[in-house]
GROMACS .gro file of C-alpha atoms in nm:
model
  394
    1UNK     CA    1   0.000   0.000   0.000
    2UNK     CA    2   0.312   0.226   0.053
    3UNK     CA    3   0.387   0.285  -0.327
    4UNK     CA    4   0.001   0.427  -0.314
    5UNK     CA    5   0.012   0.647  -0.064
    6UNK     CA    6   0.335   0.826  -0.185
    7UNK     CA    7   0.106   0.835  -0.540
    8UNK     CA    8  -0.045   1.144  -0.354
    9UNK     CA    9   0.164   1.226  -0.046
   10UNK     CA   10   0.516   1.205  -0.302
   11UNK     CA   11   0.355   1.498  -0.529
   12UNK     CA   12   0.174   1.699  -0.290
   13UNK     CA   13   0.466   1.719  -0.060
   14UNK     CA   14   0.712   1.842  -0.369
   15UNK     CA   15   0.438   2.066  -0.456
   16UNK     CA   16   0.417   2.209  -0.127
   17UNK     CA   17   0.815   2.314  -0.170
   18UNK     CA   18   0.802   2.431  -0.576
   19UNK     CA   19   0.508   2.593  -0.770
   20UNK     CA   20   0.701   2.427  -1.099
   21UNK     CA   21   0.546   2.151  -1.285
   22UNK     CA   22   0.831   2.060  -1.400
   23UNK     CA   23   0.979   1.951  -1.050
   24UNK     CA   24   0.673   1.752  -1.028
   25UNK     CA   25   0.784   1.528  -1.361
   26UNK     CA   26   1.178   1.539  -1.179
   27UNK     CA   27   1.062   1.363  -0.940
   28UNK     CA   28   0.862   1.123  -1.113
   29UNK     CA   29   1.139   1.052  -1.345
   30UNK     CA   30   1.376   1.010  -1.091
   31UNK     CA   31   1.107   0.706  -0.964
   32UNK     CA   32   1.069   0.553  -1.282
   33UNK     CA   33   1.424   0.593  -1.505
   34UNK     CA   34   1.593   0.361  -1.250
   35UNK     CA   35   1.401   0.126  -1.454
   36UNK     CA   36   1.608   0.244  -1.775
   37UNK     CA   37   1.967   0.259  -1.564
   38UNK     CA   38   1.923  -0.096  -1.378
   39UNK     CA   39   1.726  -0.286  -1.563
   40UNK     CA   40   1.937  -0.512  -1.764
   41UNK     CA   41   2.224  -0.507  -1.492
   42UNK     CA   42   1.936  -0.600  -1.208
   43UNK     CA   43   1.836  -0.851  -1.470
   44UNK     CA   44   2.121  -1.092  -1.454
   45UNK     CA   45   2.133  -0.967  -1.071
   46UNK     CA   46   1.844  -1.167  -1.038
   47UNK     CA   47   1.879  -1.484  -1.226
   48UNK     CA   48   2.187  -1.531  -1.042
   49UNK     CA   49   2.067  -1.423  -0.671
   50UNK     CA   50   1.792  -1.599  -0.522
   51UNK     CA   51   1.484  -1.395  -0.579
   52UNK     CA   52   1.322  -1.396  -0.232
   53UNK     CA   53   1.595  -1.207  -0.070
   54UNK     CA   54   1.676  -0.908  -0.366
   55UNK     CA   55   1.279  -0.868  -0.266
   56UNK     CA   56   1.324  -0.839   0.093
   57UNK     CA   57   1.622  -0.663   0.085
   58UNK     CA   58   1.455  -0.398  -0.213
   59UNK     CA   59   1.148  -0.346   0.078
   60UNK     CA   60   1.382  -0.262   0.393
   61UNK     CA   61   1.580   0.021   0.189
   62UNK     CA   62   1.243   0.157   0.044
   63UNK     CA   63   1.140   0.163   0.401
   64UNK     CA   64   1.439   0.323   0.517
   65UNK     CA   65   1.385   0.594   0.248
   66UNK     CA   66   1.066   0.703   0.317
   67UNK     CA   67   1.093   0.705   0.688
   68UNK     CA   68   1.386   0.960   0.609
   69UNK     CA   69   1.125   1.173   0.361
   70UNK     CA   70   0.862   1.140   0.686
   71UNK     CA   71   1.168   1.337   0.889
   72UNK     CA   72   1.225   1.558   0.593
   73UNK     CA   73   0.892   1.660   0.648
   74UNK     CA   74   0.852   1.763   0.963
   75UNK     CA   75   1.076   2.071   0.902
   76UNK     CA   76   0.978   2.129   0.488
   77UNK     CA   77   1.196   2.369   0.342
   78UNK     CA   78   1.273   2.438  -0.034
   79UNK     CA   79   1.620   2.356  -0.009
   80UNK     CA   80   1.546   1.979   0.107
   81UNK     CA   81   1.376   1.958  -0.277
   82UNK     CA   82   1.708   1.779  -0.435
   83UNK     CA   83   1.715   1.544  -0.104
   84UNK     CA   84   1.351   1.474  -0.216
   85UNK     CA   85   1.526   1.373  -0.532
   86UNK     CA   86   1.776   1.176  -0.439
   87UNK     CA   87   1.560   0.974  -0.194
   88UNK     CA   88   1.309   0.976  -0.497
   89UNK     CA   89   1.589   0.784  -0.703
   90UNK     CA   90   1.687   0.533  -0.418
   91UNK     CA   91   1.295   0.417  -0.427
   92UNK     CA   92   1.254   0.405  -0.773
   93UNK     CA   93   1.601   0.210  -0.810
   94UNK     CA   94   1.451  -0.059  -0.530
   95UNK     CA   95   1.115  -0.068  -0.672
   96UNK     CA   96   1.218  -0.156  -0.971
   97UNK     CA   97   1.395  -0.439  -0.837
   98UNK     CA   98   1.198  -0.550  -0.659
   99UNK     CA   99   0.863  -0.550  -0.917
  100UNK     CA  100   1.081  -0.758  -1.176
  101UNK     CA  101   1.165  -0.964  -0.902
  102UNK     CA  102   0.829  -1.022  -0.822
  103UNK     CA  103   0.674  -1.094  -1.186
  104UNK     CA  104   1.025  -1.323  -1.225
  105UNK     CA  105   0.946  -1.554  -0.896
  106UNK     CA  106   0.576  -1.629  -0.996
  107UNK     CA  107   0.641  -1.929  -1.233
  108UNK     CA  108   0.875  -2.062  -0.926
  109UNK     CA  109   0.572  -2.034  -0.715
  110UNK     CA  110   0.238  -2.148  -0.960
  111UNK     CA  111   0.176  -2.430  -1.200
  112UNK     CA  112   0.204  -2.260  -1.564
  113UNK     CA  113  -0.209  -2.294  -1.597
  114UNK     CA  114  -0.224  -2.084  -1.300
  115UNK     CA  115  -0.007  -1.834  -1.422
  116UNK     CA  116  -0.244  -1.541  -1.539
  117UNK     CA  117  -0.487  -1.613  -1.243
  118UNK     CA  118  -0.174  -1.525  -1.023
  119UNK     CA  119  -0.110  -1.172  -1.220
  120UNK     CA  120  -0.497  -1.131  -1.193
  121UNK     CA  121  -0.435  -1.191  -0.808
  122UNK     CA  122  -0.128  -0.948  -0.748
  123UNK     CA  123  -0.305  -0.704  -0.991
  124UNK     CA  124  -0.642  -0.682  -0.772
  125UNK     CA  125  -0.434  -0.677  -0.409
  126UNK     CA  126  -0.242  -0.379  -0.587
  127UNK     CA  127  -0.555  -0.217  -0.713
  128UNK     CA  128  -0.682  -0.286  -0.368
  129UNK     CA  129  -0.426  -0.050  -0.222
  130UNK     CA  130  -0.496   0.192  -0.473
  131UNK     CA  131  -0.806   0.235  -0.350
  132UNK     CA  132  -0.692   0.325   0.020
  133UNK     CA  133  -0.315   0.403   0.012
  134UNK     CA  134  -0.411   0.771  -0.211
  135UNK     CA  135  -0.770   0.818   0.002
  136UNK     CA  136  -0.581   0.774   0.335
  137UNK     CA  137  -0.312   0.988   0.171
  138UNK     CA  138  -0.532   1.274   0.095
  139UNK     CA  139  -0.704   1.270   0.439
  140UNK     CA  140  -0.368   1.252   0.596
  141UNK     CA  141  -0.287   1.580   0.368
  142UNK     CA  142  -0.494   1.789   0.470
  143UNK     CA  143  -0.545   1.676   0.823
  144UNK     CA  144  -0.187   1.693   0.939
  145UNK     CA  145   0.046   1.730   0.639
  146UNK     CA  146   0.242   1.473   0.378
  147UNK     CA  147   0.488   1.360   0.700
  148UNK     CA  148   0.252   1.077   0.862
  149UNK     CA  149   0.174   0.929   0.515
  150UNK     CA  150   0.553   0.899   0.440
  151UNK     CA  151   0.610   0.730   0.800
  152UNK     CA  152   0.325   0.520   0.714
  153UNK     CA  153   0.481   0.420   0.373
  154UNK     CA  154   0.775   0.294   0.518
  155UNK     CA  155   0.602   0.103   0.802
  156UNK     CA  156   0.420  -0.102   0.474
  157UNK     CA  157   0.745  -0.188   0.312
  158UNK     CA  158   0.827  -0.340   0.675
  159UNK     CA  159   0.526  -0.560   0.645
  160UNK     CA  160   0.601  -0.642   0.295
  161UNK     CA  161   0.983  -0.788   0.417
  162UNK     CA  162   0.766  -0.993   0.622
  163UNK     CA  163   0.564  -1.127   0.395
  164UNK     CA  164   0.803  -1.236   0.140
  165UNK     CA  165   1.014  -1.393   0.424
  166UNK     CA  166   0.703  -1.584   0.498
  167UNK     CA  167   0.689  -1.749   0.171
  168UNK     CA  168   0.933  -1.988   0.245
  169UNK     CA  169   1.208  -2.114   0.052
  170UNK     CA  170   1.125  -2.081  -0.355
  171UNK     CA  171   1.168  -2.329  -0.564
  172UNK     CA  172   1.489  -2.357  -0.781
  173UNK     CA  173   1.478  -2.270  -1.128
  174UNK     CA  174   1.611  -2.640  -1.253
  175UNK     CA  175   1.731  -2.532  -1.623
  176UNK     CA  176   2.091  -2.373  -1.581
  177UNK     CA  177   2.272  -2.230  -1.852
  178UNK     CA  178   2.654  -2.094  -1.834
  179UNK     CA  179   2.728  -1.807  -1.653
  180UNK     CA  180   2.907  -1.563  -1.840
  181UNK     CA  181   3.009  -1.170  -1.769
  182UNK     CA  182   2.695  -0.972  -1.721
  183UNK     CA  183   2.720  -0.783  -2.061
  184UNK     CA  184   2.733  -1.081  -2.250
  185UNK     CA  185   2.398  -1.259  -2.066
  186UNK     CA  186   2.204  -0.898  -2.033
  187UNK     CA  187   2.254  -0.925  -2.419
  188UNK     CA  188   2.162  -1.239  -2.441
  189UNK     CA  189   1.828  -1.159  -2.222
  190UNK     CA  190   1.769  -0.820  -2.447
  191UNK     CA  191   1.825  -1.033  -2.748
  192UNK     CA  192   1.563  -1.330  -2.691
  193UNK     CA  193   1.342  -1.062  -2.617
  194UNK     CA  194   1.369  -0.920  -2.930
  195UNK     CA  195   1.383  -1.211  -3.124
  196UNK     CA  196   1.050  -1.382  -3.023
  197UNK     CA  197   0.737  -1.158  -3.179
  198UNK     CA  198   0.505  -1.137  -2.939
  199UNK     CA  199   0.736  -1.002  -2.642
  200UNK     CA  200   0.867  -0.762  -2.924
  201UNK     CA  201   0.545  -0.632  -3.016
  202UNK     CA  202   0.423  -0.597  -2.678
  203UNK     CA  203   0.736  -0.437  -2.529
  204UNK     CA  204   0.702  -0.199  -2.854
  205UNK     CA  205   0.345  -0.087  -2.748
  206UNK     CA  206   0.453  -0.065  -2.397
  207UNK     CA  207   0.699   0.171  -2.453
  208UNK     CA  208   0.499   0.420  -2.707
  209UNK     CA  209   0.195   0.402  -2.452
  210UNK     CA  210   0.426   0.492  -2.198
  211UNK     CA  211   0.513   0.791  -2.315
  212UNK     CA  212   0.162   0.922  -2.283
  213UNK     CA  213   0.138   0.772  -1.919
  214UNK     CA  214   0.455   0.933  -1.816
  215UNK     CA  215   0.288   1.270  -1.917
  216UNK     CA  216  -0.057   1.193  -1.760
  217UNK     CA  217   0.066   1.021  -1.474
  218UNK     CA  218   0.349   1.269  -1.364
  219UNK     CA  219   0.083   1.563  -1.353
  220UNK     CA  220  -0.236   1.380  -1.225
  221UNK     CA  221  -0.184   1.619  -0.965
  222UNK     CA  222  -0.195   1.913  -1.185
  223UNK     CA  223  -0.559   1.758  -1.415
  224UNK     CA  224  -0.730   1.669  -1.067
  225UNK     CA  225  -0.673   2.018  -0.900
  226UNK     CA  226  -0.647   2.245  -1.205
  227UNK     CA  227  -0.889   2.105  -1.444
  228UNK     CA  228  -1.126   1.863  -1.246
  229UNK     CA  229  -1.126   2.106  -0.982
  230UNK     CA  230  -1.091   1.886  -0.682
  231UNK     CA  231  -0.902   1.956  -0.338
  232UNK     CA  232  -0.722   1.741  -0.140
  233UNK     CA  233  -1.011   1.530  -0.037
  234UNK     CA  234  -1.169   1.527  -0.386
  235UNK     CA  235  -0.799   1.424  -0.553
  236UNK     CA  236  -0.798   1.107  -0.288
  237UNK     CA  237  -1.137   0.993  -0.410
  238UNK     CA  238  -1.028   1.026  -0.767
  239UNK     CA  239  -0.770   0.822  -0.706
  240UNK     CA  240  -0.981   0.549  -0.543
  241UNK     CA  241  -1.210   0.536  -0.833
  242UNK     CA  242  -0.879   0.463  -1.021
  243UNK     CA  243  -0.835   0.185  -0.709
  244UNK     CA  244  -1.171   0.017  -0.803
  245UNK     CA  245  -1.184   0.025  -1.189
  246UNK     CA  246  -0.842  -0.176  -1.135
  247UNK     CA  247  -0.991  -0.380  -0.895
  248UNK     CA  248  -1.247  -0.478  -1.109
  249UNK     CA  249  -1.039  -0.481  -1.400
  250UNK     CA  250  -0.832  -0.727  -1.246
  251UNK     CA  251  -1.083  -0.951  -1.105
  252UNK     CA  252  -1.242  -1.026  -1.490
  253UNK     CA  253  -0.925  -1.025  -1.677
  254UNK     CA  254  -0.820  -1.376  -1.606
  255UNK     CA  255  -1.177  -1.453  -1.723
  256UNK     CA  256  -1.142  -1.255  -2.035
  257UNK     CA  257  -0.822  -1.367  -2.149
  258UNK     CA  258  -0.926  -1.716  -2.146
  259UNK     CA  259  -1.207  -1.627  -2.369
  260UNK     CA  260  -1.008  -1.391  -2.571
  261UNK     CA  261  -0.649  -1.441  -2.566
  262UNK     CA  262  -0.388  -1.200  -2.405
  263UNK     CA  263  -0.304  -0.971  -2.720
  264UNK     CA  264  -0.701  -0.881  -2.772
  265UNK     CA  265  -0.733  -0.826  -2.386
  266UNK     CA  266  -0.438  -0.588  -2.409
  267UNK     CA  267  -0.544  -0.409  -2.726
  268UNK     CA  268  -0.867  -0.370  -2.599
  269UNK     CA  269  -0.729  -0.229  -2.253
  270UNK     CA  270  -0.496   0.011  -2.411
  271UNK     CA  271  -0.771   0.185  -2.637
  272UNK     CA  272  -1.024   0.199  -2.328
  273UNK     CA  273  -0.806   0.319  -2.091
  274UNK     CA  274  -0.699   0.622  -2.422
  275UNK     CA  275  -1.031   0.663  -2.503
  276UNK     CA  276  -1.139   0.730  -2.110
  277UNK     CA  277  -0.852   0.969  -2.059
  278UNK     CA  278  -0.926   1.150  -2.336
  279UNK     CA  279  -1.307   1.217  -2.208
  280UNK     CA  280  -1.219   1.318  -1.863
  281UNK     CA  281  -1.041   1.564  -1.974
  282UNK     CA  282  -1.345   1.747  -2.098
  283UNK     CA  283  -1.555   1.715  -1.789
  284UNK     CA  284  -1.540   1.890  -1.448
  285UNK     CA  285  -1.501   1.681  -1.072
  286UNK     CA  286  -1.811   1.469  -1.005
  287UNK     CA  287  -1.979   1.171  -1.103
  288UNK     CA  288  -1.878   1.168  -1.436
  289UNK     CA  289  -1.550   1.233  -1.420
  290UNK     CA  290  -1.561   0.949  -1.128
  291UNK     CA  291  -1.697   0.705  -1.349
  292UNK     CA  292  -1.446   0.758  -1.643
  293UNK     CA  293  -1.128   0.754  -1.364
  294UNK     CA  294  -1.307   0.370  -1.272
  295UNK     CA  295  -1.335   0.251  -1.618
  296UNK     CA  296  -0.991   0.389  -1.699
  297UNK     CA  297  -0.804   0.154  -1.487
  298UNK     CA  298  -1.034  -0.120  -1.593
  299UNK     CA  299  -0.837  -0.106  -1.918
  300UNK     CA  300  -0.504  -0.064  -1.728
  301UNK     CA  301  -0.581  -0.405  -1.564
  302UNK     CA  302  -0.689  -0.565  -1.854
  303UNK     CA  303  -0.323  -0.398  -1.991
  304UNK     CA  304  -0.104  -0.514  -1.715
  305UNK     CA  305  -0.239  -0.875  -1.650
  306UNK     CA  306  -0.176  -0.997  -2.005
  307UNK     CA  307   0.145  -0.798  -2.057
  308UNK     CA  308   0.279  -0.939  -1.786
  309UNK     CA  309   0.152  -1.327  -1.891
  310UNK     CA  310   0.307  -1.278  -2.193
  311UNK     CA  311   0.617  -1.199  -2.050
  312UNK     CA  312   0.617  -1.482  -1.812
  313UNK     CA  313   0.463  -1.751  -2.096
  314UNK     CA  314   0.726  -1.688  -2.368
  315UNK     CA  315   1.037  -1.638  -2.152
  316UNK     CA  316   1.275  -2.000  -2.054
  317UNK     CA  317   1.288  -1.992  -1.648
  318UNK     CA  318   1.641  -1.938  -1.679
  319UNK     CA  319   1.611  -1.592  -1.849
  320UNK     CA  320   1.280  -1.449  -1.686
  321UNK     CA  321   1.511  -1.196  -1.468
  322UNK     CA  322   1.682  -1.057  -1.740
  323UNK     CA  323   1.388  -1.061  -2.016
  324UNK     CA  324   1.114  -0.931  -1.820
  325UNK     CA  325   1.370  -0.710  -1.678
  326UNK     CA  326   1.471  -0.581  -2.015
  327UNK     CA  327   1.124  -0.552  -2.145
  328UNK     CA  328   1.023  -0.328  -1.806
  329UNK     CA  329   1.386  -0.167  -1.929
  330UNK     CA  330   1.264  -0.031  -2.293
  331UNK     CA  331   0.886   0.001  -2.131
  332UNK     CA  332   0.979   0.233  -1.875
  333UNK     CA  333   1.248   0.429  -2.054
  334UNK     CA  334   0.981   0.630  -2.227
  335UNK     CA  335   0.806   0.673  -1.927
  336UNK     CA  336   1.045   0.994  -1.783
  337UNK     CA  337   1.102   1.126  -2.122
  338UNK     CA  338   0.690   1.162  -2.183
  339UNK     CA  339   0.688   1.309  -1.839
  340UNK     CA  340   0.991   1.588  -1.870
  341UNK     CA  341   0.941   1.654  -2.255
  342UNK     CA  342   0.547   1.663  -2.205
  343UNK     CA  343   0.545   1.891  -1.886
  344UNK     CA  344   0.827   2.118  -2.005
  345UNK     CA  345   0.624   2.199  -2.318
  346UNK     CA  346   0.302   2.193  -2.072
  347UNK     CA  347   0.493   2.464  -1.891
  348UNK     CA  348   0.489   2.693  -2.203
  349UNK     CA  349   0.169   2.627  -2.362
  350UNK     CA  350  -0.028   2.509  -2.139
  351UNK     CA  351  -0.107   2.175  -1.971
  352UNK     CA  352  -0.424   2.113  -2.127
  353UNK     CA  353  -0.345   2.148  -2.460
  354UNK     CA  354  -0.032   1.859  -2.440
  355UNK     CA  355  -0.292   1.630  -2.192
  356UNK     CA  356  -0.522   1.630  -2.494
  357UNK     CA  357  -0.274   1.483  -2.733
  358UNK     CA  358  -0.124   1.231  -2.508
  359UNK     CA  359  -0.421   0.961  -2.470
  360UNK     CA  360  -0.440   0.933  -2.869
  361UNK     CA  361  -0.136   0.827  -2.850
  362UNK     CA  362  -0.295   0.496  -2.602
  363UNK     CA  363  -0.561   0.442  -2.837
  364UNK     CA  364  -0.323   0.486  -3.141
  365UNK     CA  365  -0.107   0.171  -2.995
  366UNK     CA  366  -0.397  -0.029  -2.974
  367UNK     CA  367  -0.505   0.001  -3.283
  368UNK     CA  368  -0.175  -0.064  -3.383
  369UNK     CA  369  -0.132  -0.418  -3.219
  370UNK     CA  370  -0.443  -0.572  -3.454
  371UNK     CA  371  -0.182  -0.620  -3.686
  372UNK     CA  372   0.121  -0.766  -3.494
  373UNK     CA  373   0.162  -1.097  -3.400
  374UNK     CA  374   0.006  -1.022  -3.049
  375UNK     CA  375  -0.354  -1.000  -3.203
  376UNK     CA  376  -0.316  -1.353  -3.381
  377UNK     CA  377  -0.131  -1.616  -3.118
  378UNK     CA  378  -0.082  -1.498  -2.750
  379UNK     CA  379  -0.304  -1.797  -2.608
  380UNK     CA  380   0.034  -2.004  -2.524
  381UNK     CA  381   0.298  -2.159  -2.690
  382UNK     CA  382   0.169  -2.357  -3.007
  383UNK     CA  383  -0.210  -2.206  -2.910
  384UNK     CA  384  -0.286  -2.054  -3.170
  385UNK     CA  385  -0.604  -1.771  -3.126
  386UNK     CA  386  -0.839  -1.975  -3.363
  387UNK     CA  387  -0.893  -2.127  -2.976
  388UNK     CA  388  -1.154  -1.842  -2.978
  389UNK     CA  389  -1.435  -1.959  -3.137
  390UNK     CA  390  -1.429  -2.312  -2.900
  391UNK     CA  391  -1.676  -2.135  -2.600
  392UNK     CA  392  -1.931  -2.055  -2.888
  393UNK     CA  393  -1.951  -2.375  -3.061
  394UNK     CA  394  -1.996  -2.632  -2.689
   0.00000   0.00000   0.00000
């Protein structure tokens, strides 16, 4: 729930110490380009290291980082903003970590059937704090300041080094391969991503939708307060319609995907969750806007649960650290670059006018999978999509 919380209390505190925009998208790029600097190095990190203690190792620094933004706050000062960087960096570094970590220990853990019930899983408990971590942020906000939600962040990474030591030992990976210097195997990892289709083509429309979320999600801030029209309170409840259109979202994908396949389930997300963005732009805070936020992050689920399948389905044990690392690598590397390039033009001509142009760019994607080879074979290895029309004719 901690990575939810600082969703709003991360933002509102930087806010609090800059008027700029622009510091806003620092800071969020500084939380995601870790991604982009680690990624293939934390790769081979982790198909050499056993997973379940990078993960509890990744939680205790994130905790140690945002108890040290929680002291930071209790004596705010514009000074302490490039601190707020650097410990902005250190989190982002871990959490990326620790998330490919993650994704890479669920085959371990689940038969290969179960696979994209356990993403639906992970997706809805995520969701789930979605839903409270940025509504208990915003009445923390304006009750007694950011400080207790960044204390309160770092008391959830405690709880989440206890969980994953709870799981036990995980299983080993049984295929081994020979361990050469990390250059060679993150190239090796970058270039089996590449060469199968489907992890190309999805990695490809991660990375272009990206750089439309970067923009949108850097400044959600900035389109709840300035163009909703919500305070502090309101912005929490936005954010927890966000929490429950994911929840939901996650809940049916599993469902969906069986009937559909995971490429059509992630078109279909990516234009839905465009097409939504690009609507609630136009309206002011209330129910509307409320209801577009929830079905917005219905398509995000039904996004991130396949994408992350597909990852997992196509990828030998051996490699998942380093491909799914990579592929979160070239995904997330557009993710700062939509943010600085899209707010630093938002700065000069206005952020509506660049929020406008950046969901297309979602919708545009998903138009553009129909004719990759995500759209035609994503069921499995060998299973191919004509698997669709078997519900229809029992």
């Amino acid at each position: 729930m901690g990575d939810y919380v600082a969703y709003v209390s991360l933002p509102l505190y930087v806010a609090s110490l800059t008027a700029s925009t622009f510091s806003l998208a620092v800071t969020y790029s500084l939380e995601t380009v870790p991604a982009l600097l680690l990624g293939l190095v934390g790769g081979v990190l982790l198909d050499r290291l056993p997973l379940r203690s990078v993960m509890i190792v990744s939680d205790l620094v994130r905790a140690g980082a945002f108890f040290a933004l929680g002291g930071l706050a209790l004596d705010p000062s514009p000074s302490g903003l490039y601190l707020v960087f650097l410990l902005a960096f250190v989190i982002g570094s871990f959490s990326s970590i620790f998330q490919n970590g993650m994704f890479a220990v669920i085959p371990s853990l689940v038969p290969p059937q179960h696979i994209t019930q356990a993403n639906g899983r992970i997706a809805t408990s995520q969701q789930v704090a979605l839903v409270v971590g940025p509504f208990l942020a915003g009445i923390l906000a304006s009750s007694f300041g950011v400080g207790p939600g960044f204390f309160l962040n770092g008391v959830t990474f405690l709880v989440s080094a206890v969980s994953v030591f709870m799981i036990g030992r995980v299983p080993v990976r049984l295929e081994a391969e020979e361990r050469k210097g990390f250059a060679s195997e993150a190239w090796h990892g970058l270039r089996f991503l590449w060469n199968e289709p489907r992890l190309r083509a999805s990695t490809i429309a991660a990375a272009a939708a990206n750089a439309a979320v970067g923009f949108l999600e850097s400044t959600l801030v900035v389109l709840g307060v300035d163009i909703l029209g919500a305070n502090e309170a309101e912005l929490g409840t936005l954010y927890m319609s966000l929490g429950v259109g994911g929840i939901v979202g996650a809940i049916i994908a599993p469902r969906v995907i069986k009937r559909y396949g995971l490429g059509r389930v992630l078109t279909f997300g990516l234009v839905l969750f465009g097409f939504s963005f690009f609507v609630v732009l136009r309206v002011g805070f209330g129910p509307l806007a409320l209801l577009l936020f929830f079905v917005m992050f219905i398509g995000l689920s039904l996004v991130n649960v396949p994408l992350f399948t597909i990852r997992q389905t196509y990828t030998p044990p051996m490699m998942l650290g380093r491909v799914i690392s990579a592929a979160r690598t070239i995904g997330w590397s557009t993710l700062p670059v939509g943010a600085l390039v899209g707010t630093a033009i938002a700065d000069s001509t206005g952020y509506e006018r660049v929020a406008q142009l950046a969901p297309l760019l979602l919708v545009i994607t998903g138009f553009g999978l129909v004719f990759s080879s995500i759209w035609r074979d994503t069921f499995g290895p060998g299973q191919a999509i004509s698997r669709v029309a078997k519900p229809s004719s029992s």
